[in-house]
JSON list of C-alpha atoms in Angstrom, two decimals:
[
{"chain": "A", "resi": 1, "resn": "UNK", "atom": "CA", "xyz": [-44.44, -38.02, 16.32]},
{"chain": "A", "resi": 2, "resn": "UNK", "atom": "CA", "xyz": [-47.66, -38.68, 18.18]},
{"chain": "A", "resi": 3, "resn": "UNK", "atom": "CA", "xyz": [-51.00, -37.09, 17.27]},
{"chain": "A", "resi": 4, "resn": "UNK", "atom": "CA", "xyz": [-50.65, -33.56, 18.58]},
{"chain": "A", "resi": 5, "resn": "UNK", "atom": "CA", "xyz": [-50.74, -29.89, 17.73]},
{"chain": "A", "resi": 6, "resn": "UNK", "atom": "CA", "xyz": [-47.18, -30.35, 16.49]},
{"chain": "A", "resi": 7, "resn": "UNK", "atom": "CA", "xyz": [-48.26, -33.05, 14.03]},
{"chain": "A", "resi": 8, "resn": "UNK", "atom": "CA", "xyz": [-51.11, -30.87, 12.78]},
{"chain": "A", "resi": 9, "resn": "UNK", "atom": "CA", "xyz": [-48.78, -27.93, 12.16]},
{"chain": "A", "resi": 10, "resn": "UNK", "atom": "CA", "xyz": [-46.34, -30.18, 10.32]},
{"chain": "A", "resi": 11, "resn": "UNK", "atom": "CA", "xyz": [-49.11, -31.46, 8.08]},
{"chain": "A", "resi": 12, "resn": "UNK", "atom": "CA", "xyz": [-50.40, -27.94, 7.42]},
{"chain": "A", "resi": 13, "resn": "UNK", "atom": "CA", "xyz": [-46.92, -26.80, 6.40]},
{"chain": "A", "resi": 14, "resn": "UNK", "atom": "CA", "xyz": [-46.51, -29.73, 4.03]},
{"chain": "A", "resi": 15, "resn": "UNK", "atom": "CA", "xyz": [-49.81, -29.24, 2.23]},
{"chain": "A", "resi": 16, "resn": "UNK", "atom": "CA", "xyz": [-49.31, -25.48, 2.05]},
{"chain": "A", "resi": 17, "resn": "UNK", "atom": "CA", "xyz": [-46.14, -26.16, 0.09]},
{"chain": "A", "resi": 18, "resn": "UNK", "atom": "CA", "xyz": [-47.18, -29.17, -2.01]},
{"chain": "A", "resi": 19, "resn": "UNK", "atom": "CA", "xyz": [-50.93, -29.13, -2.66]},
{"chain": "A", "resi": 20, "resn": "UNK", "atom": "CA", "xyz": [-52.33, -27.57, -5.80]},
{"chain": "A", "resi": 21, "resn": "UNK", "atom": "CA", "xyz": [-54.99, -25.22, -4.44]},
{"chain": "A", "resi": 22, "resn": "UNK", "atom": "CA", "xyz": [-58.18, -23.55, -5.57]},
{"chain": "A", "resi": 23, "resn": "UNK", "atom": "CA", "xyz": [-60.79, -21.62, -3.62]},
{"chain": "A", "resi": 24, "resn": "UNK", "atom": "CA", "xyz": [-62.78, -24.80, -2.88]},
{"chain": "A", "resi": 25, "resn": "UNK", "atom": "CA", "xyz": [-59.77, -26.99, -2.04]},
{"chain": "A", "resi": 26, "resn": "UNK", "atom": "CA", "xyz": [-57.31, -24.99, 0.01]},
{"chain": "A", "resi": 27, "resn": "UNK", "atom": "CA", "xyz": [-55.81, -24.98, 3.48]},
{"chain": "A", "resi": 28, "resn": "UNK", "atom": "CA", "xyz": [-59.02, -23.52, 4.91]},
{"chain": "A", "resi": 29, "resn": "UNK", "atom": "CA", "xyz": [-60.94, -26.48, 3.43]},
{"chain": "A", "resi": 30, "resn": "UNK", "atom": "CA", "xyz": [-58.58, -28.90, 5.18]},
{"chain": "A", "resi": 31, "resn": "UNK", "atom": "CA", "xyz": [-59.01, -27.05, 8.47]},
{"chain": "A", "resi": 32, "resn": "UNK", "atom": "CA", "xyz": [-62.79, -27.27, 8.10]},
{"chain": "A", "resi": 33, "resn": "UNK", "atom": "CA", "xyz": [-62.64, -30.99, 7.32]},
{"chain": "A", "resi": 34, "resn": "UNK", "atom": "CA", "xyz": [-60.57, -31.51, 10.46]},
{"chain": "A", "resi": 35, "resn": "UNK", "atom": "CA", "xyz": [-63.13, -29.53, 12.43]},
{"chain": "A", "resi": 36, "resn": "UNK", "atom": "CA", "xyz": [-65.90, -31.70, 10.97]},
{"chain": "A", "resi": 37, "resn": "UNK", "atom": "CA", "xyz": [-63.94, -34.84, 11.85]},
{"chain": "A", "resi": 38, "resn": "UNK", "atom": "CA", "xyz": [-63.80, -33.74, 15.48]},
{"chain": "A", "resi": 39, "resn": "UNK", "atom": "CA", "xyz": [-67.55, -33.14, 15.49]},
{"chain": "A", "resi": 40, "resn": "UNK", "atom": "CA", "xyz": [-68.54, -36.56, 14.16]},
{"chain": "A", "resi": 41, "resn": "UNK", "atom": "CA", "xyz": [-65.79, -39.06, 15.03]},
{"chain": "A", "resi": 42, "resn": "UNK", "atom": "CA", "xyz": [-66.66, -41.68, 17.67]},
{"chain": "A", "resi": 43, "resn": "UNK", "atom": "CA", "xyz": [-64.35, -42.08, 20.65]},
{"chain": "A", "resi": 44, "resn": "UNK", "atom": "CA", "xyz": [-62.85, -45.31, 19.32]},
{"chain": "A", "resi": 45, "resn": "UNK", "atom": "CA", "xyz": [-61.59, -43.74, 16.07]},
{"chain": "A", "resi": 46, "resn": "UNK", "atom": "CA", "xyz": [-57.81, -43.36, 15.70]},
{"chain": "A", "resi": 47, "resn": "UNK", "atom": "CA", "xyz": [-57.17, -39.62, 15.95]},
{"chain": "A", "resi": 48, "resn": "UNK", "atom": "CA", "xyz": [-53.71, -39.82, 14.39]},
{"chain": "A", "resi": 49, "resn": "UNK", "atom": "CA", "xyz": [-55.10, -41.54, 11.30]},
{"chain": "A", "resi": 50, "resn": "UNK", "atom": "CA", "xyz": [-57.93, -39.04, 11.08]},
{"chain": "A", "resi": 51, "resn": "UNK", "atom": "CA", "xyz": [-55.57, -36.09, 11.40]},
{"chain": "A", "resi": 52, "resn": "UNK", "atom": "CA", "xyz": [-53.29, -37.37, 8.64]},
{"chain": "A", "resi": 53, "resn": "UNK", "atom": "CA", "xyz": [-56.23, -38.18, 6.38]},
{"chain": "A", "resi": 54, "resn": "UNK", "atom": "CA", "xyz": [-57.94, -34.83, 6.95]},
{"chain": "A", "resi": 55, "resn": "UNK", "atom": "CA", "xyz": [-54.86, -32.86, 5.91]},
{"chain": "A", "resi": 56, "resn": "UNK", "atom": "CA", "xyz": [-53.54, -35.07, 3.11]},
{"chain": "A", "resi": 57, "resn": "UNK", "atom": "CA", "xyz": [-56.76, -36.21, 1.39]},
{"chain": "A", "resi": 58, "resn": "UNK", "atom": "CA", "xyz": [-56.48, -33.51, -1.30]},
{"chain": "A", "resi": 59, "resn": "UNK", "atom": "CA", "xyz": [-52.71, -33.70, -1.66]},
{"chain": "A", "resi": 60, "resn": "UNK", "atom": "CA", "xyz": [-53.36, -34.44, -5.32]},
{"chain": "A", "resi": 61, "resn": "UNK", "atom": "CA", "xyz": [-56.11, -32.01, -6.32]},
{"chain": "A", "resi": 62, "resn": "UNK", "atom": "CA", "xyz": [-57.31, -32.30, -9.91]},
{"chain": "A", "resi": 63, "resn": "UNK", "atom": "CA", "xyz": [-59.88, -29.95, -11.47]},
{"chain": "A", "resi": 64, "resn": "UNK", "atom": "CA", "xyz": [-63.50, -31.07, -11.46]},
{"chain": "A", "resi": 65, "resn": "UNK", "atom": "CA", "xyz": [-63.46, -31.36, -15.26]},
{"chain": "A", "resi": 66, "resn": "UNK", "atom": "CA", "xyz": [-60.21, -33.35, -15.42]},
{"chain": "A", "resi": 67, "resn": "UNK", "atom": "CA", "xyz": [-60.50, -36.79, -17.10]},
{"chain": "A", "resi": 68, "resn": "UNK", "atom": "CA", "xyz": [-58.35, -38.20, -14.29]},
{"chain": "A", "resi": 69, "resn": "UNK", "atom": "CA", "xyz": [-60.52, -36.79, -11.50]},
{"chain": "A", "resi": 70, "resn": "UNK", "atom": "CA", "xyz": [-61.57, -40.26, -10.28]},
{"chain": "A", "resi": 71, "resn": "UNK", "atom": "CA", "xyz": [-57.90, -41.23, -9.80]},
{"chain": "A", "resi": 72, "resn": "UNK", "atom": "CA", "xyz": [-56.97, -38.26, -7.63]},
{"chain": "A", "resi": 73, "resn": "UNK", "atom": "CA", "xyz": [-57.66, -39.86, -4.25]},
{"chain": "A", "resi": 74, "resn": "UNK", "atom": "CA", "xyz": [-55.54, -42.91, -5.10]},
{"chain": "A", "resi": 75, "resn": "UNK", "atom": "CA", "xyz": [-52.74, -40.63, -6.24]},
{"chain": "A", "resi": 76, "resn": "UNK", "atom": "CA", "xyz": [-53.03, -38.59, -3.04]},
{"chain": "A", "resi": 77, "resn": "UNK", "atom": "CA", "xyz": [-52.89, -41.76, -0.92]},
{"chain": "A", "resi": 78, "resn": "UNK", "atom": "CA", "xyz": [-49.73, -42.89, -2.70]},
{"chain": "A", "resi": 79, "resn": "UNK", "atom": "CA", "xyz": [-48.00, -39.55, -2.19]},
{"chain": "A", "resi": 80, "resn": "UNK", "atom": "CA", "xyz": [-49.13, -39.40, 1.44]},
{"chain": "A", "resi": 81, "resn": "UNK", "atom": "CA", "xyz": [-47.43, -42.67, 2.38]},
{"chain": "A", "resi": 82, "resn": "UNK", "atom": "CA", "xyz": [-43.82, -41.47, 2.65]},
{"chain": "A", "resi": 83, "resn": "UNK", "atom": "CA", "xyz": [-44.92, -38.21, 4.29]},
{"chain": "A", "resi": 84, "resn": "UNK", "atom": "CA", "xyz": [-46.79, -40.05, 7.03]},
{"chain": "A", "resi": 85, "resn": "UNK", "atom": "CA", "xyz": [-43.91, -42.46, 7.62]},
{"chain": "A", "resi": 86, "resn": "UNK", "atom": "CA", "xyz": [-41.45, -39.55, 7.92]},
{"chain": "A", "resi": 87, "resn": "UNK", "atom": "CA", "xyz": [-43.75, -37.96, 10.50]},
{"chain": "A", "resi": 88, "resn": "UNK", "atom": "CA", "xyz": [-43.52, -41.09, 12.64]},
{"chain": "A", "resi": 89, "resn": "UNK", "atom": "CA", "xyz": [-46.77, -42.91, 11.98]},
{"chain": "A", "resi": 90, "resn": "UNK", "atom": "CA", "xyz": [-46.60, -46.68, 12.26]},
{"chain": "A", "resi": 91, "resn": "UNK", "atom": "CA", "xyz": [-46.97, -48.89, 9.21]},
{"chain": "A", "resi": 92, "resn": "UNK", "atom": "CA", "xyz": [-50.52, -49.81, 10.21]},
{"chain": "A", "resi": 93, "resn": "UNK", "atom": "CA", "xyz": [-51.41, -46.15, 10.73]},
{"chain": "A", "resi": 94, "resn": "UNK", "atom": "CA", "xyz": [-49.98, -45.22, 7.34]},
{"chain": "A", "resi": 95, "resn": "UNK", "atom": "CA", "xyz": [-52.01, -47.92, 5.61]},
{"chain": "A", "resi": 96, "resn": "UNK", "atom": "CA", "xyz": [-55.17, -46.93, 7.47]},
{"chain": "A", "resi": 97, "resn": "UNK", "atom": "CA", "xyz": [-54.67, -43.29, 6.55]},
{"chain": "A", "resi": 98, "resn": "UNK", "atom": "CA", "xyz": [-54.07, -44.18, 2.91]},
{"chain": "A", "resi": 99, "resn": "UNK", "atom": "CA", "xyz": [-57.29, -46.18, 2.80]},
{"chain": "A", "resi": 100, "resn": "UNK", "atom": "CA", "xyz": [-59.24, -43.29, 4.30]},
{"chain": "A", "resi": 101, "resn": "UNK", "atom": "CA", "xyz": [-57.77, -40.94, 1.68]},
{"chain": "A", "resi": 102, "resn": "UNK", "atom": "CA", "xyz": [-58.56, -43.31, -1.18]},
{"chain": "A", "resi": 103, "resn": "UNK", "atom": "CA", "xyz": [-62.14, -43.91, -0.03]},
{"chain": "A", "resi": 104, "resn": "UNK", "atom": "CA", "xyz": [-63.12, -40.29, 0.65]},
{"chain": "A", "resi": 105, "resn": "UNK", "atom": "CA", "xyz": [-63.65, -39.44, -3.01]},
{"chain": "A", "resi": 106, "resn": "UNK", "atom": "CA", "xyz": [-67.17, -39.34, -4.46]},
{"chain": "A", "resi": 107, "resn": "UNK", "atom": "CA", "xyz": [-65.93, -40.08, -7.97]},
{"chain": "A", "resi": 108, "resn": "UNK", "atom": "CA", "xyz": [-63.53, -42.90, -7.00]},
{"chain": "A", "resi": 109, "resn": "UNK", "atom": "CA", "xyz": [-66.35, -45.09, -5.69]},
{"chain": "A", "resi": 110, "resn": "UNK", "atom": "CA", "xyz": [-64.15, -46.94, -3.16]},
{"chain": "A", "resi": 111, "resn": "UNK", "atom": "CA", "xyz": [-66.12, -48.29, -0.15]},
{"chain": "A", "resi": 112, "resn": "UNK", "atom": "CA", "xyz": [-64.84, -46.96, 3.20]},
{"chain": "A", "resi": 113, "resn": "UNK", "atom": "CA", "xyz": [-64.07, -50.07, 5.21]},
{"chain": "A", "resi": 114, "resn": "UNK", "atom": "CA", "xyz": [-62.89, -48.55, 8.49]},
{"chain": "A", "resi": 115, "resn": "UNK", "atom": "CA", "xyz": [-64.34, -46.13, 11.02]},
{"chain": "A", "resi": 116, "resn": "UNK", "atom": "CA", "xyz": [-61.68, -43.58, 10.08]},
{"chain": "A", "resi": 117, "resn": "UNK", "atom": "CA", "xyz": [-62.48, -43.85, 6.37]},
{"chain": "A", "resi": 118, "resn": "UNK", "atom": "CA", "xyz": [-66.18, -43.44, 7.07]},
{"chain": "A", "resi": 119, "resn": "UNK", "atom": "CA", "xyz": [-65.58, -40.39, 9.24]},
{"chain": "A", "resi": 120, "resn": "UNK", "atom": "CA", "xyz": [-63.28, -38.71, 6.70]},
{"chain": "A", "resi": 121, "resn": "UNK", "atom": "CA", "xyz": [-65.74, -39.30, 3.87]},
{"chain": "A", "resi": 122, "resn": "UNK", "atom": "CA", "xyz": [-68.60, -37.78, 5.85]},
{"chain": "A", "resi": 123, "resn": "UNK", "atom": "CA", "xyz": [-66.44, -34.88, 7.08]},
{"chain": "A", "resi": 124, "resn": "UNK", "atom": "CA", "xyz": [-65.30, -34.00, 3.57]},
{"chain": "A", "resi": 125, "resn": "UNK", "atom": "CA", "xyz": [-68.83, -34.17, 2.17]},
{"chain": "A", "resi": 126, "resn": "UNK", "atom": "CA", "xyz": [-70.12, -31.96, 4.98]},
{"chain": "A", "resi": 127, "resn": "UNK", "atom": "CA", "xyz": [-67.90, -29.20, 3.62]},
{"chain": "A", "resi": 128, "resn": "UNK", "atom": "CA", "xyz": [-69.83, -29.35, 0.34]},
{"chain": "A", "resi": 129, "resn": "UNK", "atom": "CA", "xyz": [-73.05, -28.47, 2.19]},
{"chain": "A", "resi": 130, "resn": "UNK", "atom": "CA", "xyz": [-74.42, -25.50, 4.11]},
{"chain": "A", "resi": 131, "resn": "UNK", "atom": "CA", "xyz": [-73.27, -21.91, 3.72]},
{"chain": "A", "resi": 132, "resn": "UNK", "atom": "CA", "xyz": [-69.75, -23.00, 2.82]},
{"chain": "A", "resi": 133, "resn": "UNK", "atom": "CA", "xyz": [-71.22, -25.42, 0.28]},
{"chain": "A", "resi": 134, "resn": "UNK", "atom": "CA", "xyz": [-73.09, -22.59, -1.42]},
{"chain": "A", "resi": 135, "resn": "UNK", "atom": "CA", "xyz": [-69.92, -20.50, -1.57]},
{"chain": "A", "resi": 136, "resn": "UNK", "atom": "CA", "xyz": [-67.78, -23.36, -2.87]},
{"chain": "A", "resi": 137, "resn": "UNK", "atom": "CA", "xyz": [-70.29, -24.28, -5.56]},
{"chain": "A", "resi": 138, "resn": "UNK", "atom": "CA", "xyz": [-70.20, -20.84, -7.10]},
{"chain": "A", "resi": 139, "resn": "UNK", "atom": "CA", "xyz": [-66.44, -20.46, -6.60]},
{"chain": "A", "resi": 140, "resn": "UNK", "atom": "CA", "xyz": [-65.91, -23.62, -8.66]},
{"chain": "A", "resi": 141, "resn": "UNK", "atom": "CA", "xyz": [-68.39, -22.37, -11.26]},
{"chain": "A", "resi": 142, "resn": "UNK", "atom": "CA", "xyz": [-66.38, -19.19, -11.68]},
{"chain": "A", "resi": 143, "resn": "UNK", "atom": "CA", "xyz": [-63.09, -21.05, -11.95]},
{"chain": "A", "resi": 144, "resn": "UNK", "atom": "CA", "xyz": [-64.49, -23.38, -14.63]},
{"chain": "A", "resi": 145, "resn": "UNK", "atom": "CA", "xyz": [-66.31, -20.63, -16.52]},
{"chain": "A", "resi": 146, "resn": "UNK", "atom": "CA", "xyz": [-69.72, -22.20, -15.90]},
{"chain": "A", "resi": 147, "resn": "UNK", "atom": "CA", "xyz": [-73.02, -20.39, -16.20]},
{"chain": "A", "resi": 148, "resn": "UNK", "atom": "CA", "xyz": [-74.91, -20.11, -12.92]},
{"chain": "A", "resi": 149, "resn": "UNK", "atom": "CA", "xyz": [-78.11, -21.58, -14.38]},
{"chain": "A", "resi": 150, "resn": "UNK", "atom": "CA", "xyz": [-79.91, -22.27, -17.64]},
{"chain": "A", "resi": 151, "resn": "UNK", "atom": "CA", "xyz": [-81.63, -19.00, -18.61]},
{"chain": "A", "resi": 152, "resn": "UNK", "atom": "CA", "xyz": [-84.98, -20.49, -19.63]},
{"chain": "A", "resi": 153, "resn": "UNK", "atom": "CA", "xyz": [-85.09, -23.76, -17.68]},
{"chain": "A", "resi": 154, "resn": "UNK", "atom": "CA", "xyz": [-83.02, -23.19, -14.53]},
{"chain": "A", "resi": 155, "resn": "UNK", "atom": "CA", "xyz": [-84.16, -26.37, -12.76]},
{"chain": "A", "resi": 156, "resn": "UNK", "atom": "CA", "xyz": [-84.00, -28.76, -15.73]},
{"chain": "A", "resi": 157, "resn": "UNK", "atom": "CA", "xyz": [-87.70, -29.49, -15.93]},
{"chain": "A", "resi": 158, "resn": "UNK", "atom": "CA", "xyz": [-87.65, -30.07, -19.71]},
{"chain": "A", "resi": 159, "resn": "UNK", "atom": "CA", "xyz": [-83.95, -30.76, -20.34]},
{"chain": "A", "resi": 160, "resn": "UNK", "atom": "CA", "xyz": [-81.22, -33.08, -19.12]},
{"chain": "A", "resi": 161, "resn": "UNK", "atom": "CA", "xyz": [-79.18, -31.97, -16.14]},
{"chain": "A", "resi": 162, "resn": "UNK", "atom": "CA", "xyz": [-75.73, -30.70, -17.08]},
{"chain": "A", "resi": 163, "resn": "UNK", "atom": "CA", "xyz": [-73.54, -29.79, -14.11]},
{"chain": "A", "resi": 164, "resn": "UNK", "atom": "CA", "xyz": [-70.52, -29.28, -16.34]},
{"chain": "A", "resi": 165, "resn": "UNK", "atom": "CA", "xyz": [-72.19, -26.27, -17.92]},
{"chain": "A", "resi": 166, "resn": "UNK", "atom": "CA", "xyz": [-74.62, -25.02, -15.24]},
{"chain": "A", "resi": 167, "resn": "UNK", "atom": "CA", "xyz": [-73.60, -24.61, -11.60]},
{"chain": "A", "resi": 168, "resn": "UNK", "atom": "CA", "xyz": [-77.07, -24.94, -10.07]},
{"chain": "A", "resi": 169, "resn": "UNK", "atom": "CA", "xyz": [-77.52, -28.29, -11.82]},
{"chain": "A", "resi": 170, "resn": "UNK", "atom": "CA", "xyz": [-74.79, -29.66, -9.55]},
{"chain": "A", "resi": 171, "resn": "UNK", "atom": "CA", "xyz": [-77.09, -29.22, -6.56]},
{"chain": "A", "resi": 172, "resn": "UNK", "atom": "CA", "xyz": [-79.53, -31.71, -8.06]},
{"chain": "A", "resi": 173, "resn": "UNK", "atom": "CA", "xyz": [-76.88, -34.01, -9.53]},
{"chain": "A", "resi": 174, "resn": "UNK", "atom": "CA", "xyz": [-74.91, -34.41, -6.30]},
{"chain": "A", "resi": 175, "resn": "UNK", "atom": "CA", "xyz": [-75.08, -31.97, -3.41]},
{"chain": "A", "resi": 176, "resn": "UNK", "atom": "CA", "xyz": [-78.66, -32.29, -2.20]},
{"chain": "A", "resi": 177, "resn": "UNK", "atom": "CA", "xyz": [-78.36, -36.09, -2.21]},
{"chain": "A", "resi": 178, "resn": "UNK", "atom": "CA", "xyz": [-75.29, -36.15, 0.04]},
{"chain": "A", "resi": 179, "resn": "UNK", "atom": "CA", "xyz": [-77.19, -36.40, 3.37]},
{"chain": "A", "resi": 180, "resn": "UNK", "atom": "CA", "xyz": [-78.73, -39.72, 2.31]},
{"chain": "A", "resi": 181, "resn": "UNK", "atom": "CA", "xyz": [-75.26, -41.18, 1.79]},
{"chain": "A", "resi": 182, "resn": "UNK", "atom": "CA", "xyz": [-73.78, -40.20, 5.13]},
{"chain": "A", "resi": 183, "resn": "UNK", "atom": "CA", "xyz": [-72.56, -43.14, 7.18]},
{"chain": "A", "resi": 184, "resn": "UNK", "atom": "CA", "xyz": [-72.06, -41.72, 10.66]},
{"chain": "A", "resi": 185, "resn": "UNK", "atom": "CA", "xyz": [-75.06, -40.70, 12.72]},
{"chain": "A", "resi": 186, "resn": "UNK", "atom": "CA", "xyz": [-73.61, -37.33, 13.65]},
{"chain": "A", "resi": 187, "resn": "UNK", "atom": "CA", "xyz": [-72.56, -36.71, 10.07]},
{"chain": "A", "resi": 188, "resn": "UNK", "atom": "CA", "xyz": [-76.07, -37.44, 8.83]},
{"chain": "A", "resi": 189, "resn": "UNK", "atom": "CA", "xyz": [-77.65, -35.03, 11.30]},
{"chain": "A", "resi": 190, "resn": "UNK", "atom": "CA", "xyz": [-75.26, -32.23, 10.38]},
{"chain": "A", "resi": 191, "resn": "UNK", "atom": "CA", "xyz": [-75.70, -32.92, 6.67]},
{"chain": "A", "resi": 192, "resn": "UNK", "atom": "CA", "xyz": [-79.46, -32.71, 6.90]},
{"chain": "A", "resi": 193, "resn": "UNK", "atom": "CA", "xyz": [-79.28, -29.37, 8.70]},
{"chain": "A", "resi": 194, "resn": "UNK", "atom": "CA", "xyz": [-76.83, -27.96, 6.18]},
{"chain": "A", "resi": 195, "resn": "UNK", "atom": "CA", "xyz": [-78.86, -29.22, 3.22]},
{"chain": "A", "resi": 196, "resn": "UNK", "atom": "CA", "xyz": [-81.93, -27.53, 4.68]},
{"chain": "A", "resi": 197, "resn": "UNK", "atom": "CA", "xyz": [-80.02, -24.24, 4.69]},
{"chain": "A", "resi": 198, "resn": "UNK", "atom": "CA", "xyz": [-79.13, -24.76, 1.03]},
{"chain": "A", "resi": 199, "resn": "UNK", "atom": "CA", "xyz": [-82.75, -25.44, 0.13]},
{"chain": "A", "resi": 200, "resn": "UNK", "atom": "CA", "xyz": [-83.79, -22.19, 1.80]},
{"chain": "A", "resi": 201, "resn": "UNK", "atom": "CA", "xyz": [-81.16, -20.40, -0.26]},
{"chain": "A", "resi": 202, "resn": "UNK", "atom": "CA", "xyz": [-82.35, -22.15, -3.40]},
{"chain": "A", "resi": 203, "resn": "UNK", "atom": "CA", "xyz": [-85.93, -20.99, -2.76]},
{"chain": "A", "resi": 204, "resn": "UNK", "atom": "CA", "xyz": [-84.72, -17.38, -2.50]},
{"chain": "A", "resi": 205, "resn": "UNK", "atom": "CA", "xyz": [-82.54, -17.85, -5.56]},
{"chain": "A", "resi": 206, "resn": "UNK", "atom": "CA", "xyz": [-85.50, -19.16, -7.56]},
{"chain": "A", "resi": 207, "resn": "UNK", "atom": "CA", "xyz": [-87.73, -16.30, -6.43]},
{"chain": "A", "resi": 208, "resn": "UNK", "atom": "CA", "xyz": [-85.19, -13.74, -7.60]},
{"chain": "A", "resi": 209, "resn": "UNK", "atom": "CA", "xyz": [-85.08, -15.22, -11.12]},
{"chain": "A", "resi": 210, "resn": "UNK", "atom": "CA", "xyz": [-88.85, -15.69, -11.38]},
{"chain": "A", "resi": 211, "resn": "UNK", "atom": "CA", "xyz": [-88.85, -19.45, -11.01]},
{"chain": "A", "resi": 212, "resn": "UNK", "atom": "CA", "xyz": [-89.94, -22.13, -8.55]},
{"chain": "A", "resi": 213, "resn": "UNK", "atom": "CA", "xyz": [-87.83, -24.99, -7.24]},
{"chain": "A", "resi": 214, "resn": "UNK", "atom": "CA", "xyz": [-89.44, -28.32, -8.25]},
{"chain": "A", "resi": 215, "resn": "UNK", "atom": "CA", "xyz": [-90.36, -30.65, -5.39]},
{"chain": "A", "resi": 216, "resn": "UNK", "atom": "CA", "xyz": [-88.07, -33.31, -6.86]},
{"chain": "A", "resi": 217, "resn": "UNK", "atom": "CA", "xyz": [-85.08, -31.15, -5.97]},
{"chain": "A", "resi": 218, "resn": "UNK", "atom": "CA", "xyz": [-85.93, -30.84, -2.29]},
{"chain": "A", "resi": 219, "resn": "UNK", "atom": "CA", "xyz": [-87.54, -34.17, -1.38]}
]
């Protein structure tokens, strides 16, 4: 089955049935990642590989606080292999898609060695930024029972950051640094714009709780 609307619908049906979902990692997230892929992928990128990777990269979705979180992308790549072969992808396309899936994860730390892997990683990280990024951050916080922020030191000026306990800490620990790690030029530009939106939100957030965002968070 060649890359097509038919392939996309087949992939969507498979993940809808098999993927463990939460409000930050659901079918809508996969659709947004595919949309991001189309915005940033260069013409020479293999669209079939990108389509398979976009829809199967969270096939194994472990909670943020799971001790096996860093293994999830490898597990997803393994499970994706037979699915992709059954859908008609060539052996080389299956392997390329599996690599892209493995390398997309922040916690796995696997270098993306192909254009497709670089595009998928950037596209997935873009969905952690901007207005959707704000919504996903607090959705995850609610699911994990986190506090939104430390009541007396919301921006960790005199304490260690703890993004397991406080949701806003995750902005400093990871999210606001994502634009610097983008590989593709288009991905970097979009990430910077979306991070700027988040910083504007954070300024309003701080004002409403009687605080000020430290420069270290936004520089």
